[in-house]
Short mmCIF file of C-alpha atoms and ligand atoms in Angstrom, two decimals:
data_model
loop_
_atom_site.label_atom_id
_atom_site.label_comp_id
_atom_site.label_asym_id
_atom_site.label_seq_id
_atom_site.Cartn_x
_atom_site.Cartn_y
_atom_site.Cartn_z
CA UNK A 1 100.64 110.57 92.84
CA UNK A 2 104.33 110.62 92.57
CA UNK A 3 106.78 110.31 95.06
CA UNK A 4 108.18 112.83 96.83
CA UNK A 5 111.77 111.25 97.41
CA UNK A 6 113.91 109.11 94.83
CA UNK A 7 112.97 105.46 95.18
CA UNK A 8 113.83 103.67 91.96
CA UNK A 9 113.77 100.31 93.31
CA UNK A 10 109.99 100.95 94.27
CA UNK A 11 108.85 102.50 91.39
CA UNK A 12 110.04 99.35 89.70
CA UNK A 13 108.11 97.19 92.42
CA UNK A 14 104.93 98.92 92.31
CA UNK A 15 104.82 98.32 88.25
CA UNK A 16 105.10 95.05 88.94
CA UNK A 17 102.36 94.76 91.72
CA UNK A 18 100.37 96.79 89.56
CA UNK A 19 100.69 94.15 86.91
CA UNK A 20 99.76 91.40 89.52
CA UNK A 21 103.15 89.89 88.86
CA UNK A 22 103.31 86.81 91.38
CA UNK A 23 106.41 86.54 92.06
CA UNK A 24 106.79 90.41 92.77
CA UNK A 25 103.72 89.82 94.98
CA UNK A 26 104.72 86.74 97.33
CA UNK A 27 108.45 88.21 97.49
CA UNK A 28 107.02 91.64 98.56
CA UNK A 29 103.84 92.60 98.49
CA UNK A 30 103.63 92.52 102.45
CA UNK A 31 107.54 93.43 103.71
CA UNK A 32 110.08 94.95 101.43
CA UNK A 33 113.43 93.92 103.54
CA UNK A 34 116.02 91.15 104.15
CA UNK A 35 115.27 88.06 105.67
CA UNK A 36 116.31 86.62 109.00
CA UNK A 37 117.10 82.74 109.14
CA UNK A 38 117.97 81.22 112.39
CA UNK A 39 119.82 78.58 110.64
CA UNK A 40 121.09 80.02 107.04
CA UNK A 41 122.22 76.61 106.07
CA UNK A 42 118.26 75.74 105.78
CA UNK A 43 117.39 78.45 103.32
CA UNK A 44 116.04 76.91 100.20
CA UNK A 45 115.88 79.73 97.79
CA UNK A 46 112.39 79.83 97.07
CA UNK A 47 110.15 82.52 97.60
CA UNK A 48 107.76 81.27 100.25
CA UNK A 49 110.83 80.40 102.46
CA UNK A 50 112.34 84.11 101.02
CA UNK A 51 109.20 85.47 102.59
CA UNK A 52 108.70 83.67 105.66
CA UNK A 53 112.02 84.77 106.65
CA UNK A 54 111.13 88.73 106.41
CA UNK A 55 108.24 88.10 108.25
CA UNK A 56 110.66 86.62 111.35
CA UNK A 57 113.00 89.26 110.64
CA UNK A 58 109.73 91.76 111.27
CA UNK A 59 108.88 90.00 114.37
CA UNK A 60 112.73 90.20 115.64
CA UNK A 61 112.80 94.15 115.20
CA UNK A 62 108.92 93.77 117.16
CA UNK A 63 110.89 91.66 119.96
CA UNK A 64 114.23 94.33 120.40
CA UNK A 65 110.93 96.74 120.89
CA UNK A 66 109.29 94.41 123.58
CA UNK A 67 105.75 95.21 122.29
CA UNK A 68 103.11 93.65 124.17
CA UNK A 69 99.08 94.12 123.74
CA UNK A 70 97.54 97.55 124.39
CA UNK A 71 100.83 99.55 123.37
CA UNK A 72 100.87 102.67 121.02
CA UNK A 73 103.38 101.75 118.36
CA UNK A 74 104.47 104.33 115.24
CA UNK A 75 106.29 102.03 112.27
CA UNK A 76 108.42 104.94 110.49
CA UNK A 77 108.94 104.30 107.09
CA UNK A 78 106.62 101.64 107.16
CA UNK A 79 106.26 100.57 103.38
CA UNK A 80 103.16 98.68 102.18
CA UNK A 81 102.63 97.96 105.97
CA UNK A 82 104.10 94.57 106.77
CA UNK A 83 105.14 95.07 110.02
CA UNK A 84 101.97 96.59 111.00
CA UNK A 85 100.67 93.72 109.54
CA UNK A 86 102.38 91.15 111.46
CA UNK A 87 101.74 93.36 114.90
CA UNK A 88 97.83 93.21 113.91
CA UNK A 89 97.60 89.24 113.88
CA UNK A 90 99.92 88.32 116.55
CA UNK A 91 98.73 91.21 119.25
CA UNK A 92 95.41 93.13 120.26
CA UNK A 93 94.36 96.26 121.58
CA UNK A 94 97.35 97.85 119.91
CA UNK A 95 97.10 101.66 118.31
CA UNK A 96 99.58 102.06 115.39
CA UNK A 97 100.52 104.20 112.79
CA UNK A 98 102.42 103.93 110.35
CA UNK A 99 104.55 106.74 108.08
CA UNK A 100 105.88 106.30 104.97
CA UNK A 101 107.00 109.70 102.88
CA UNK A 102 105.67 107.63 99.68
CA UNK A 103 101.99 108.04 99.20
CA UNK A 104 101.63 105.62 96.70
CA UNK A 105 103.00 103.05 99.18
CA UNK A 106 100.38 104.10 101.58
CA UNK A 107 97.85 103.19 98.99
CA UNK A 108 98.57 99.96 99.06
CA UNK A 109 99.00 99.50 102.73
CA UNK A 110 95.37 100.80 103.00
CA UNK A 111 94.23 98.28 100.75
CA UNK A 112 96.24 95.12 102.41
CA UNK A 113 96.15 96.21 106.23
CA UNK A 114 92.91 95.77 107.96
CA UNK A 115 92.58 96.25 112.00
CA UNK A 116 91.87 92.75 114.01
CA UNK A 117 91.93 91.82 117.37
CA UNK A 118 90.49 95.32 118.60
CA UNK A 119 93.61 97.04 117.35
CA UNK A 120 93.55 100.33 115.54
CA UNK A 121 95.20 101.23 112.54
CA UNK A 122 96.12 104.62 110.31
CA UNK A 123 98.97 105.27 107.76
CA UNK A 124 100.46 108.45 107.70
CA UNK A 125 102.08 110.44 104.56
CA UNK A 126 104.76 112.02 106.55
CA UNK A 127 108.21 112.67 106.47
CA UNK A 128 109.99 110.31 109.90
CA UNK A 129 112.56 113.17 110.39
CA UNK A 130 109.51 115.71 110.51
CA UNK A 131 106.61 113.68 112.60
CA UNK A 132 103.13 115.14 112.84
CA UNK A 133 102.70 113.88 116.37
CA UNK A 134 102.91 114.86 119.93
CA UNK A 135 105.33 114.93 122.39
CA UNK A 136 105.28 111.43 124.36
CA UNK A 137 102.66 110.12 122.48
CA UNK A 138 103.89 106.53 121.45
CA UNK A 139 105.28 103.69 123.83
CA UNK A 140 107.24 102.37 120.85
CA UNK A 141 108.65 103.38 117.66
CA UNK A 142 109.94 100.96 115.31
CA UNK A 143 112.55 101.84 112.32
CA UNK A 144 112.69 98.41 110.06
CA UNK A 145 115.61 98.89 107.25
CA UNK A 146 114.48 102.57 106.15
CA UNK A 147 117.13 104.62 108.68
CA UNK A 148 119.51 104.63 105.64
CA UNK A 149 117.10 106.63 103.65
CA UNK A 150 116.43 109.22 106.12
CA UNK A 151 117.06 112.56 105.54
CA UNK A 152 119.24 112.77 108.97
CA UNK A 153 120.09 109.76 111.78
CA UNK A 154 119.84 112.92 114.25
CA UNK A 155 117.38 114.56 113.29
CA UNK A 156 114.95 110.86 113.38
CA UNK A 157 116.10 109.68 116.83
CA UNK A 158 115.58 113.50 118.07
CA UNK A 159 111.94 113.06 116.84
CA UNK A 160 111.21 109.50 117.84
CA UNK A 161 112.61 110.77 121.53
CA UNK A 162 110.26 113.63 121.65
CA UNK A 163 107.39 111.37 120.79
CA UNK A 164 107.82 108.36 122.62
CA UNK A 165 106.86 108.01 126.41
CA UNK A 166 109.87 107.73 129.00
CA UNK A 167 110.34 104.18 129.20
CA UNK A 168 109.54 103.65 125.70
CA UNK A 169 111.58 102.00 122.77
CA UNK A 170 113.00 102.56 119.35
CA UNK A 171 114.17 99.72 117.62
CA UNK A 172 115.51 99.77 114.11
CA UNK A 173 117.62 97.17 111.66
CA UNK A 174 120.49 98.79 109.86
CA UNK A 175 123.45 98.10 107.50
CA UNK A 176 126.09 99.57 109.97
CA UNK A 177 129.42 99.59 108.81
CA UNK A 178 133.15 98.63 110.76
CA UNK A 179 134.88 101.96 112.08
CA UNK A 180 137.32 101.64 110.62
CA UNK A 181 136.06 100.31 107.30
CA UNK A 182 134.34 103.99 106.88
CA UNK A 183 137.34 105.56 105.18
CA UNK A 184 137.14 102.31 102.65
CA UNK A 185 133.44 102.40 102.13
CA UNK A 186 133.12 105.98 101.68
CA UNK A 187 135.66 105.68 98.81
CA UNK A 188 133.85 102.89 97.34
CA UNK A 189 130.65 104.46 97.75
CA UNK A 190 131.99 107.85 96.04
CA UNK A 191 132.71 105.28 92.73
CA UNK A 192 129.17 103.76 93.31
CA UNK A 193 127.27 107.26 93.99
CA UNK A 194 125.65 107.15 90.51
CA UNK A 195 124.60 103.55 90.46
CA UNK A 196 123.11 103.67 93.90
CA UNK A 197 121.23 106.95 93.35
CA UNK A 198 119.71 104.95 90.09
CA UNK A 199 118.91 101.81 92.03
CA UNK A 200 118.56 102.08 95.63
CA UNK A 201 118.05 105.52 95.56
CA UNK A 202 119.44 107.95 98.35
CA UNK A 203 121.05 105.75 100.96
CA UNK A 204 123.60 106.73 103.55
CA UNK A 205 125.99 103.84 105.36
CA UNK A 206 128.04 105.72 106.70
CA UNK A 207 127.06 105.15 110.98
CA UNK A 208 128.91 102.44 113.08
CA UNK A 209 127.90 101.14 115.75
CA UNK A 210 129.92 103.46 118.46
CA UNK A 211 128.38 106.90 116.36
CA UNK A 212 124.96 105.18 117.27
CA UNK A 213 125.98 104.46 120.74
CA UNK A 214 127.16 108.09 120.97
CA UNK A 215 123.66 109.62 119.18
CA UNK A 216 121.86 107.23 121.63
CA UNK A 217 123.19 108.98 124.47
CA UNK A 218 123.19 112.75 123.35
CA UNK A 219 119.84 112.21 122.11
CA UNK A 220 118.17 110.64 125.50
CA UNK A 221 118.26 107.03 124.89
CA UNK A 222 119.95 104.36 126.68
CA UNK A 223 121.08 101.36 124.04
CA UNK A 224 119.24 98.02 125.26
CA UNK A 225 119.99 95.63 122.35
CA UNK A 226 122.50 95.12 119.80
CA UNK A 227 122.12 92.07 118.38
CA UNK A 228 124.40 91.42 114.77
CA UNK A 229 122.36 88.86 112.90
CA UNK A 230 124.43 89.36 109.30
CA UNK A 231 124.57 85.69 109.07
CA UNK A 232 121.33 85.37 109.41
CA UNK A 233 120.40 87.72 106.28
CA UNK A 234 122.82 86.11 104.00
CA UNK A 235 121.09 84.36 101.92
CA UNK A 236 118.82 87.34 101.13
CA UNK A 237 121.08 87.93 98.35
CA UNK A 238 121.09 85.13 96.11
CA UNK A 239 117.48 85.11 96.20
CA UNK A 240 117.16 89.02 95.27
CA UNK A 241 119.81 89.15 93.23
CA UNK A 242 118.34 86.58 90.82
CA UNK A 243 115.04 88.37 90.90
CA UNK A 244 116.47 91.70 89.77
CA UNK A 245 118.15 89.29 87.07
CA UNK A 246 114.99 88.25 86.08
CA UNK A 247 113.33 91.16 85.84
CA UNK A 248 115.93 93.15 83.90
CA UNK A 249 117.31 95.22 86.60
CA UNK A 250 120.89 94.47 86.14
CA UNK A 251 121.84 97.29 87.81
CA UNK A 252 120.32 96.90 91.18
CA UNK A 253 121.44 93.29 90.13
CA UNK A 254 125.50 94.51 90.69
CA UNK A 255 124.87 96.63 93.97
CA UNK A 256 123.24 93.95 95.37
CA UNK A 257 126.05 91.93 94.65
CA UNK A 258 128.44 94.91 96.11
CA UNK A 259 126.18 94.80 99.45
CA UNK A 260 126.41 91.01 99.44
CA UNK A 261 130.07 91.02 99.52
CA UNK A 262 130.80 94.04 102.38
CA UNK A 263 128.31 91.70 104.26
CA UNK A 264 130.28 88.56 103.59
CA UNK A 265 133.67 89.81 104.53
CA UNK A 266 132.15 91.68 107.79
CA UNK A 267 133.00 95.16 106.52
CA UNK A 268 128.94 95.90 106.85
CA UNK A 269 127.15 93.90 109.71
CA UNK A 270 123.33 93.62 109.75
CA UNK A 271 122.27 94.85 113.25
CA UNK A 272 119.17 94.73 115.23
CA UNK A 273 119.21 97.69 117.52
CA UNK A 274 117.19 98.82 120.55
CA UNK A 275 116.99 101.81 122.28
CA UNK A 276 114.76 102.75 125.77
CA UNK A 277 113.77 106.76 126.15
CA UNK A 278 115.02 108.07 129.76
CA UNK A 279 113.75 110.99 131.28
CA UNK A 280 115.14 114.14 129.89
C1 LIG B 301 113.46 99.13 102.47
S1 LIG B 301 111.91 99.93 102.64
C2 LIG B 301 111.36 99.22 104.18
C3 LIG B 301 109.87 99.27 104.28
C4 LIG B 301 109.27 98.65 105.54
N1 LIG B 301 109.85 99.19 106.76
C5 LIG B 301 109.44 97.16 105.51
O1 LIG B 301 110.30 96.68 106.27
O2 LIG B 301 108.73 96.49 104.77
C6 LIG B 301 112.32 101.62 103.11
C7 LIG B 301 111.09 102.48 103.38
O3 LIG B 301 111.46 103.76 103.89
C8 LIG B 301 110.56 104.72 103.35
N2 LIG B 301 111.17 106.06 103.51
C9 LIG B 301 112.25 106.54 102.88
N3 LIG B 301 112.53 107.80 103.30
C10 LIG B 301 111.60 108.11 104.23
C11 LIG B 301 111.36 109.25 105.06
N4 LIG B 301 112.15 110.32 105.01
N5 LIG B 301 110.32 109.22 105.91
C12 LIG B 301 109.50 108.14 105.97
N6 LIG B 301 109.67 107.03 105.22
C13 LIG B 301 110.71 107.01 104.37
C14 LIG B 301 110.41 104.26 101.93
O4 LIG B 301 109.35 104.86 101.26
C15 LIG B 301 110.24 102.76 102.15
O5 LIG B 301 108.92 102.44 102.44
#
């Protein structure tokens, strides 16, 4: 099955799952996102330590949520199901489902993700600014670095309000640009358009932090958390940068590099973000 949106980065991944490549596997074959590192100067560069640290990164997106046992969770954009994952061993009695708009992603998250602890699992081929569910039907909806691929900002925290419970949370992780860098990285991006689009695919970074405070608001959220943890995710890029090397993607290789350096300088900050649904 093909995918319905432009993905290039995982239609490189999945040939290389497909082809049991190890390294492709331990790097990603559970979470496909940045890692957190409480103390960056300890990262060592190797992929076990590479994947531990998406695995906390997970967990801190879990915490800005506050999920406890028994909750109803939905994991938008949930790729091969790592964060459902992680939920699944570490809490019981849970009921999630996960959406990803890629099928073939889904596959694979059926095959990995298996329910424990009395918890409940489904995966969902859905689109997260259209969601096939009901009105305040989740306690918690998480977003973990898939907002910037979203068809609309608006249109996904209109839809994760109308399902969630009053009281509930959204927490995402984002690349969220300075205010006033936005002039500067929409100019960059316009040079990069191409080379994203072949790479990354569709990605938009253009939301700082006071257009999500404002969306927050209209929308019927009050913010909770906004944590920056870009230091933390630094040394992500090394690490993936020499993998795309290594595999040949020299491409991805450069806007890797691109994100790296925004990050570096603080033009783009890595933030954890939290969000509880008030009554209308
Ligand atoms: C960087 S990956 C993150 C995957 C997962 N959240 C994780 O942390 O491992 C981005 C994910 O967003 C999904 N995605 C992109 N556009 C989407 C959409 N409109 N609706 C639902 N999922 C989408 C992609 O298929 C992909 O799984």
């Amino acid at each position: 099955m093909t995918s319905k949106v432009h993905l290039p980065y995982f239609d490189h991944l999945l040939e290389l799952l497909k082809d049991q490549n190890q390294t492709a596997i331990a790097a990603f074959g559970r979470h496909v996102h940045w890692g957190y590192w409480e103390d960056p100067s300890s990262a060592d560069g190797s992929i076990p330590d590479f994947a531990n640290a998406a695995e906390q990164l997970s967990r801190r997106v879990c915490d800005a949520a506050k999920i406890t046992d028994g909750l109803k969770i939905l994991d938008c954009g949930c790729g091969f199901g790592g964060t459902i994952a992680s939920l699944n061993e570490r809490f019981s009695n849970l009921e999630m489902v996960g959406v990803n708009i890629d099928e073939r992603q889904l596959e694979r998250a059926r095959s990995q993700v298996h329910p424990l602890n009395q918890n409940s699992i489904s995966f969902v081929c859905a689109d997260a600014c259209n969601l096939p569910f009901e009105d305040n039907s989740f306690d918690v909806v998480l977003a973990v670095e898939c907002i910037f691929h979203f068809p609309s900002r608006e249109t996904f925290f209109k839809e994760a309000r109308r399902v969630l419970k009053p009281g509930g949370y959204l927490a995402i992780c984002d690349f969220v640009p300075l205010k006033f860098s936005l002039p500067f990285t929409h100019l960059i991006g316009k040079f990069l358009t191409t080379s994203v689009h072949n790479t990354y695919g569709t990605i938009k970074s253009n939301f700082s932090l006071s257009t999500y405070r404002q969306l927050a608001q209209k929308t019927g959220f009050i913010t909770r958390i906004e944590e920056d943890i870009t230091r933390n995710t630094l040394p992500t890029y090394p690490l993936v940068r020499k993998l795309f090397r290594e595999n040949g993607a020299a491409e991805t290789e450069k806007i890797t590099a691109g994100a790296e350096l925004v990050s570096k300088l603080g033009i783009t900050r890595y933030l954890i973000l939290s969000f509880e649904a008030i009554d209308p």
